[in-house]
Short mmCIF file of C-alpha atoms and ligand atoms in Angstrom, two decimals:
data_model
loop_
_atom_site.label_atom_id
_atom_site.label_comp_id
_atom_site.label_asym_id
_atom_site.label_seq_id
_atom_site.Cartn_x
_atom_site.Cartn_y
_atom_site.Cartn_z
CA MET A 1 193.12 91.15 27.66
CA PHE A 2 195.54 91.91 30.39
CA ASP A 3 199.25 91.72 30.03
CA ARG A 4 200.38 88.34 31.41
CA SER A 5 204.06 89.21 31.18
CA ARG A 6 206.43 89.06 34.04
CA ARG A 7 206.81 92.75 34.15
CA ASN A 8 204.48 93.39 37.02
CA LEU A 9 205.87 90.64 39.18
CA LEU A 10 206.00 90.89 42.76
CA SER A 11 207.98 90.17 45.74
CA ARG A 12 206.64 89.71 49.18
CA ARG A 13 204.49 86.74 50.06
CA ARG A 14 201.77 86.44 52.59
CA THR A 15 198.81 84.16 53.02
CA PRO A 16 195.48 85.91 52.19
CA THR A 17 192.60 85.68 54.65
CA LEU A 18 190.16 86.30 51.74
CA GLN A 19 190.41 86.97 48.15
CA ARG A 20 188.63 89.85 46.58
CA LEU A 21 187.74 90.08 42.85
CA PRO A 22 190.20 90.50 40.00
CA TRP A 23 191.12 94.10 39.15
CA VAL A 24 189.58 95.41 42.31
CA VAL A 25 190.82 98.44 44.16
CA ASP A 26 192.36 98.42 47.71
CA GLU A 27 190.48 96.84 50.46
CA ASP A 28 189.55 99.98 52.33
CA THR A 29 188.07 101.61 49.12
CA PHE A 30 186.27 98.47 48.35
CA VAL A 31 184.61 98.07 51.76
CA ASP A 32 183.67 101.76 51.73
CA SER A 33 182.13 101.80 48.35
CA CYS A 34 180.78 98.30 47.51
CA THR A 35 177.01 98.45 47.93
CA ARG A 36 176.80 94.65 48.20
CA CYS A 37 174.42 94.67 45.29
CA ASN A 38 175.38 91.20 44.32
CA LYS A 39 175.59 91.98 40.56
CA CYS A 40 179.08 90.60 40.38
CA ILE A 41 178.01 87.35 41.97
CA SER A 42 175.20 86.83 39.38
CA ALA A 43 177.54 87.74 36.52
CA CYS A 44 180.47 85.51 37.24
CA GLU A 45 180.65 82.84 34.59
CA THR A 46 182.23 80.27 36.85
CA GLN A 47 180.27 81.20 39.95
CA ILE A 48 183.31 81.49 42.07
CA ILE A 49 182.16 84.84 43.65
CA VAL A 50 180.30 84.40 46.93
CA LYS A 51 179.04 86.47 49.71
CA GLY A 52 181.83 86.74 52.30
CA ASP A 53 182.05 88.44 55.62
CA GLY A 54 179.65 91.23 56.04
CA GLY A 55 178.03 90.29 52.71
CA PHE A 56 180.89 91.61 50.65
CA PRO A 57 181.79 89.59 47.50
CA THR A 58 184.78 87.27 47.84
CA VAL A 59 186.27 84.68 45.40
CA ASP A 60 186.15 81.09 46.54
CA PHE A 61 188.61 78.93 44.46
CA THR A 62 187.23 75.69 45.87
CA ARG A 63 184.32 76.39 43.51
CA GLY A 64 186.41 76.62 40.43
CA GLU A 65 188.69 79.06 38.54
CA CYS A 66 188.65 82.65 37.28
CA THR A 67 188.59 82.80 33.61
CA PHE A 68 189.34 86.56 33.57
CA CYS A 69 186.14 87.03 31.61
CA THR A 70 185.88 90.57 33.08
CA ARG A 71 182.10 90.29 33.68
CA CYS A 72 182.43 91.24 37.42
CA ALA A 73 184.23 94.38 36.54
CA ASP A 74 181.91 95.17 33.63
CA VAL A 75 178.65 94.81 35.64
CA CYS A 76 179.74 96.65 38.70
CA PRO A 77 177.99 100.05 38.98
CA GLU A 78 180.59 101.47 41.33
CA PRO A 79 184.14 102.63 40.45
CA LEU A 80 185.71 99.67 42.17
CA PHE A 81 187.83 98.10 39.45
CA HIS A 82 191.05 99.08 37.73
CA PRO A 83 191.03 98.84 33.90
CA THR A 84 190.77 95.18 32.82
CA THR A 85 193.70 95.76 30.48
CA GLU A 86 195.93 95.71 33.70
CA GLN A 87 197.11 92.67 35.50
CA PRO A 88 194.14 91.31 37.43
CA TRP A 89 195.75 90.56 40.70
CA GLY A 90 199.00 89.68 42.41
CA ILE A 91 197.94 86.19 43.64
CA ARG A 92 199.80 83.09 42.78
CA ALA A 93 199.39 79.39 43.52
CA GLN A 94 201.71 77.41 45.71
CA ILE A 95 202.05 73.71 46.33
CA ASN A 96 202.21 72.47 49.94
CA PRO A 97 203.88 69.37 51.42
CA SER A 98 200.72 67.31 51.40
CA CYS A 99 201.10 66.98 47.65
CA LEU A 100 200.57 63.29 46.77
CA ALA A 101 203.43 63.14 44.31
CA GLN A 102 205.73 64.30 47.10
CA HIS A 103 204.76 61.24 48.90
CA LYS A 104 205.40 58.95 45.96
CA ILE A 105 201.81 58.69 44.83
CA GLU A 106 201.31 59.34 41.08
CA CYS A 107 199.17 62.48 40.46
CA ARG A 108 199.34 65.14 37.79
CA SER A 109 195.94 66.75 38.28
CA CYS A 110 197.22 70.30 38.79
CA GLY A 111 199.51 70.18 35.86
CA ASP A 112 196.66 68.84 33.60
CA VAL A 113 194.46 71.87 34.22
CA CYS A 114 197.08 74.65 34.07
CA GLU A 115 196.60 76.36 30.85
CA VAL A 116 199.66 78.48 31.00
CA GLN A 117 201.85 75.57 31.92
CA ALA A 118 203.14 77.03 35.17
CA ILE A 119 203.35 73.61 36.69
CA ARG A 120 205.90 71.18 35.27
CA PHE A 121 206.66 67.69 36.48
CA LYS A 122 210.12 66.58 37.15
CA LEU A 123 210.94 62.93 37.36
CA GLN A 124 212.72 61.90 40.52
CA ALA A 125 215.21 59.05 40.57
CA GLY A 126 213.52 55.97 41.96
CA GLY A 127 210.22 57.87 42.57
CA VAL A 128 207.31 59.51 40.87
CA ALA A 129 207.45 62.83 39.12
CA THR A 130 206.92 65.79 41.39
CA PRO A 131 205.41 69.16 40.36
CA GLU A 132 207.38 72.38 40.30
CA LEU A 133 205.30 75.63 40.07
CA ASP A 134 206.76 78.68 38.48
CA ALA A 135 205.21 81.72 40.16
CA ASP A 136 206.51 83.99 37.38
CA VAL A 137 204.27 82.08 34.98
CA CYS A 138 201.24 81.49 37.16
CA ASN A 139 198.46 84.03 36.74
CA GLY A 140 196.46 83.06 39.86
CA CYS A 141 193.50 81.69 38.06
CA GLY A 142 192.98 79.12 40.83
CA ALA A 143 192.17 76.24 38.45
CA CYS A 144 194.73 73.92 40.16
CA LEU A 145 193.31 74.47 43.68
CA SER A 146 189.88 72.66 43.42
CA VAL A 147 191.22 69.70 41.38
CA CYS A 148 193.95 68.69 43.88
CA PRO A 149 192.78 65.46 45.59
CA ALA A 150 194.95 66.26 48.57
CA SER A 151 193.94 69.93 49.03
CA ALA A 152 197.75 70.67 48.70
CA ILE A 153 197.35 73.94 46.70
CA SER A 154 196.81 77.35 48.30
CA MET A 155 196.98 80.83 46.97
CA PHE A 156 199.24 83.58 48.25
CA THR A 157 199.33 87.25 47.45
CA THR A 158 202.34 89.17 46.20
CA GLU A 159 203.13 92.85 46.34
CA ARG A 160 203.51 94.87 43.12
CA GLU A 161 206.99 96.26 42.48
CA GLU A 162 205.71 98.39 39.69
CA LYS A 163 202.46 99.01 37.83
S1 SF4 B 1 186.60 87.73 35.80
FE1 SF4 B 1 184.85 86.50 35.29
S2 SF4 B 1 185.34 84.37 36.04
FE2 SF4 B 1 186.69 85.87 37.05
S3 SF4 B 1 185.69 86.49 39.00
FE3 SF4 B 1 185.10 88.08 37.39
S4 SF4 B 1 183.26 87.32 36.63
FE4 SF4 B 1 184.15 85.50 37.60
S1 SF4 B 2 178.77 94.60 41.63
FE1 SF4 B 2 180.27 96.07 42.56
S2 SF4 B 2 179.03 97.10 44.13
FE2 SF4 B 2 177.86 95.26 43.56
S3 SF4 B 2 178.59 93.72 45.05
FE3 SF4 B 2 179.84 93.44 43.30
S4 SF4 B 2 181.65 94.68 43.79
FE4 SF4 B 2 180.02 95.41 45.13
S1 SF4 B 3 196.73 79.11 39.63
FE1 SF4 B 3 196.23 78.86 37.45
S2 SF4 B 3 198.04 79.49 36.37
FE2 SF4 B 3 198.62 79.28 38.50
S3 SF4 B 3 199.50 77.21 38.59
FE3 SF4 B 3 197.28 77.02 39.15
S4 SF4 B 3 196.29 76.55 37.19
FE4 SF4 B 3 198.30 77.34 36.67
#
């Protein structure tokens, strides 16, 4: 499995317009070489890979999470993936102001599904516990996104400082 340590952590944030597959090469190479054969779509164990713009595969976290099973990378006939021993991607989750707990409505759905415990709840005086997300621990699996009843979680990309 890939190294989930903080070693590869990343600095600059921007909101992605689309999310490609884990371990995938840069966007230009991907669009040049992906044949849109759909093998990765069929292979994905959580069915989160969909046909995006131009028929190119894209991850849709509203459908579920990436389990890092590596099936997409294993099945692809083209040289489009980095070794799956590397960190899969630089994306991380972020919690936006529409979070119910931040509006004093009890909810811990995101924390309940986060396997790596990147989301911790902190009790507020006179209020309900609010979530704090540690981006250094988050691996970008996306599990928290689809379970949020307020659609308050989004993903952002980071830029690698080192490989
Ligand atoms: S690693 Fe597995 S779960 Fe994640 S996108 Fe690829 S096939 Fe789907
Ligand atoms: S399996 Fe590879 S070539 Fe085929 S659609 Fe997926 S990424 Fe593109
Ligand atoms: S994206 Fe995955 S690892 Fe990151 S906070 Fe959400 S559930 Fe946890």
